[in-house]
Amino acid sequence: MKITRRRFILLGSAAVIAGNNLLTPFAAEAQKTSGFSGALPAKNFSDPLSYLTAEDFKKYVGTEFLLITENGKTSAKLSNLTQTKKPAKTARPADKASSGKAVAETFTLSFRAVKSGFSQNTFRVWHSGIGEFDLFLVPDSKGAFLLHAVINRI
């Protein structure tokens, strides 16, 4: 029997649908028994970035942050904060070291560095009001001095 492209696509689609129907009960059971309750482990809250929300960073727009690399340190100003998904409510724990529910939000931090020549990398970032944390920064294609970090908690 000759297999045409159309027949191949139809058979492939049927196989995907059948496989999905067979595996769905196993995936549901695995999720129930995985032990993940939606609460984050207490050790996650030792990193400031794990509990800082967009509201927390808004206070620091226009202030200087220190970017620490293996080649030294450079200063960068938090120039903009864009929030694309706002949380339903603030879920930051009263005690930073205690576990809490994850906050579902998405925002972008934009930094303007005093020098150019950065490549995308994870930087150690320091701010006097926040402390130290690691942040993955990507240079903007339009400006050599702009660096962006997307915080995505969904």
C-alpha positions as a printed NumPy array, in Angstrom:
array([[ 0.   ,  0.   ,  0.   ],
       [ 1.314,  3.391, -0.962],
       [ 1.344,  5.923,  1.864],
       [ 0.61 ,  9.453,  0.772],
       [ 1.442, 12.524,  2.773],
       [-2.247, 13.004,  3.622],
       [-2.598,  9.411,  4.864],
       [ 0.611,  9.732,  6.888],
       [-0.705, 12.872,  8.619],
       [-4.076, 11.245,  9.327],
       [-2.465,  8.125, 10.79 ],
       [-0.063, 10.226, 12.859],
       [-2.911, 12.334, 14.242],
       [-4.886,  9.228, 15.133],
       [-1.861,  7.799, 16.947],
       [-1.415, 11.004, 18.979],
       [-5.087, 11.064, 19.978],
       [-5.055,  7.399, 20.95 ],
       [-1.821,  7.792, 22.908],
       [-3.159, 10.824, 24.75 ],
       [-6.317,  8.979, 25.738],
       [-4.297,  6.039, 27.029],
       [-1.815,  8.131, 29.051],
       [-4.176, 10.704, 30.617],
       [-5.251,  8.494, 33.57 ],
       [-1.609,  7.71 , 34.396],
       [-0.627, 11.399, 34.293],
       [-3.522, 12.352, 36.571],
       [-2.558,  9.668, 39.099],
       [ 1.096, 10.711, 38.981],
       [ 0.13 , 14.306, 39.721],
       [-1.943, 13.233, 42.741],
       [ 0.88 , 11.146, 44.192],
       [ 3.766, 13.489, 43.357],
       [ 3.617, 15.257, 46.713],
       [ 3.567, 18.772, 45.218],
       [ 0.943, 20.742, 47.096],
       [ 1.604, 24.119, 45.514],
       [ 3.606, 25.303, 48.529],
       [ 7.199, 26.296, 47.934],
       [ 9.976, 24.834, 50.101],
       [11.31 , 27.128, 52.814],
       [14.831, 27.065, 51.311],
       [13.497, 28.873, 48.211],
       [12.826, 31.982, 50.286],
       [16.488, 32.497, 51.171],
       [16.957, 34.052, 47.706],
       [15.324, 37.521, 47.597],
       [14.237, 37.009, 43.99 ],
       [11.963, 34.141, 45.041],
       [ 9.647, 36.382, 47.07 ],
       [10.108, 39.855, 45.547],
       [ 7.144, 40.935, 43.453],
       [ 6.784, 43.633, 40.804],
       [ 5.358, 45.903, 43.522],
       [ 8.586, 45.515, 45.49 ],
       [10.74 , 46.413, 42.472],
       [ 8.58 , 49.462, 41.604],
       [10.025, 51.217, 44.673],
       [13.498, 50.919, 43.158],
       [12.85 , 52.201, 39.613],
       [15.414, 54.933, 39.006],
       [17.911, 53.615, 41.563],
       [21.327, 52.07 , 41.   ],
       [21.985, 48.337, 41.075],
       [25.42 , 46.733, 41.012],
       [26.059, 44.023, 38.393],
       [28.839, 41.701, 39.504],
       [30.665, 39.632, 36.885],
       [33.852, 37.615, 36.856],
       [35.49 , 40.647, 35.197],
       [34.466, 43.093, 37.902],
       [31.523, 45.279, 38.84 ],
       [29.475, 47.813, 36.957],
       [26.551, 49.996, 37.857],
       [23.142, 49.856, 36.176],
       [19.984, 51.864, 36.834],
       [16.608, 50.123, 36.944],
       [15.004, 52.256, 34.243],
       [11.669, 50.528, 33.701],
       [ 9.362, 47.838, 35.033],
       [ 6.655, 46.401, 32.787],
       [ 4.078, 44.112, 34.37 ],
       [ 2.28 , 41.797, 31.945],
       [ 0.449, 39.536, 34.394],
       [-0.571, 40.863, 37.777],
       [-1.05 , 38.52 , 40.729],
       [-4.537, 37.949, 42.106],
       [-3.254, 38.946, 45.526],
       [ 0.128, 39.437, 47.163],
       [ 1.216, 36.106, 48.557],
       [ 4.523, 37.075, 50.103],
       [ 4.979, 35.329, 53.438],
       [ 5.285, 37.481, 56.555],
       [ 8.513, 35.668, 57.36 ],
       [10.84 , 35.45 , 54.345],
       [12.197, 32.087, 55.475],
       [ 8.782, 30.445, 55.762],
       [ 7.084, 28.661, 52.91 ],
       [ 4.146, 30.22 , 51.108],
       [ 2.116, 29.87 , 47.975],
       [ 3.736, 30.834, 44.7  ],
       [ 2.69 , 34.198, 43.256],
       [ 1.488, 33.939, 39.662],
       [ 2.808, 37.058, 37.928],
       [ 5.   , 38.118, 35.025],
       [ 7.069, 41.284, 34.746],
       [10.132, 42.629, 32.95 ],
       [12.936, 44.607, 34.579],
       [14.908, 46.927, 32.276],
       [18.324, 48.183, 33.345],
       [20.423, 50.918, 31.738],
       [24.101, 50.094, 32.246],
       [26.878, 52.698, 32.372],
       [28.885, 50.744, 29.801],
       [28.026, 48.5  , 26.859],
       [29.369, 45.197, 25.62 ],
       [27.274, 42.823, 27.707],
       [26.214, 39.431, 26.441],
       [23.314, 37.481, 27.885],
       [24.39 , 35.927, 31.123],
       [23.419, 35.287, 34.722],
       [24.705, 38.166, 36.82 ],
       [25.036, 38.523, 40.558],
       [22.998, 41.666, 41.313],
       [23.228, 43.779, 44.456],
       [21.031, 46.6  , 45.716],
       [21.182, 48.243, 49.129],
       [17.438, 47.84 , 49.72 ],
       [17.092, 44.282, 48.418],
       [20.391, 42.503, 48.894],
       [22.115, 40.05 , 46.541],
       [20.48 , 37.72 , 44.042],
       [21.19 , 36.102, 40.672],
       [19.45 , 37.466, 37.596],
       [19.556, 36.346, 33.958],
       [19.982, 39.509, 31.852],
       [19.702, 39.848, 28.075],
       [20.974, 42.897, 26.152],
       [18.431, 44.835, 24.108],
       [18.868, 44.65 , 20.344],
       [18.067, 48.388, 20.005],
       [20.416, 49.757, 22.625],
       [23.788, 48.434, 23.697],
       [23.318, 49.852, 27.185],
       [19.928, 48.255, 27.916],
       [19.595, 44.9  , 29.699],
       [16.319, 43.072, 30.369],
       [15.25 , 40.377, 32.815],
       [11.905, 38.597, 32.557],
       [10.469, 37.284, 35.795],
       [ 7.832, 34.696, 34.956],
       [ 5.92 , 33.051, 37.774],
       [ 2.985, 31.188, 36.32 ]])
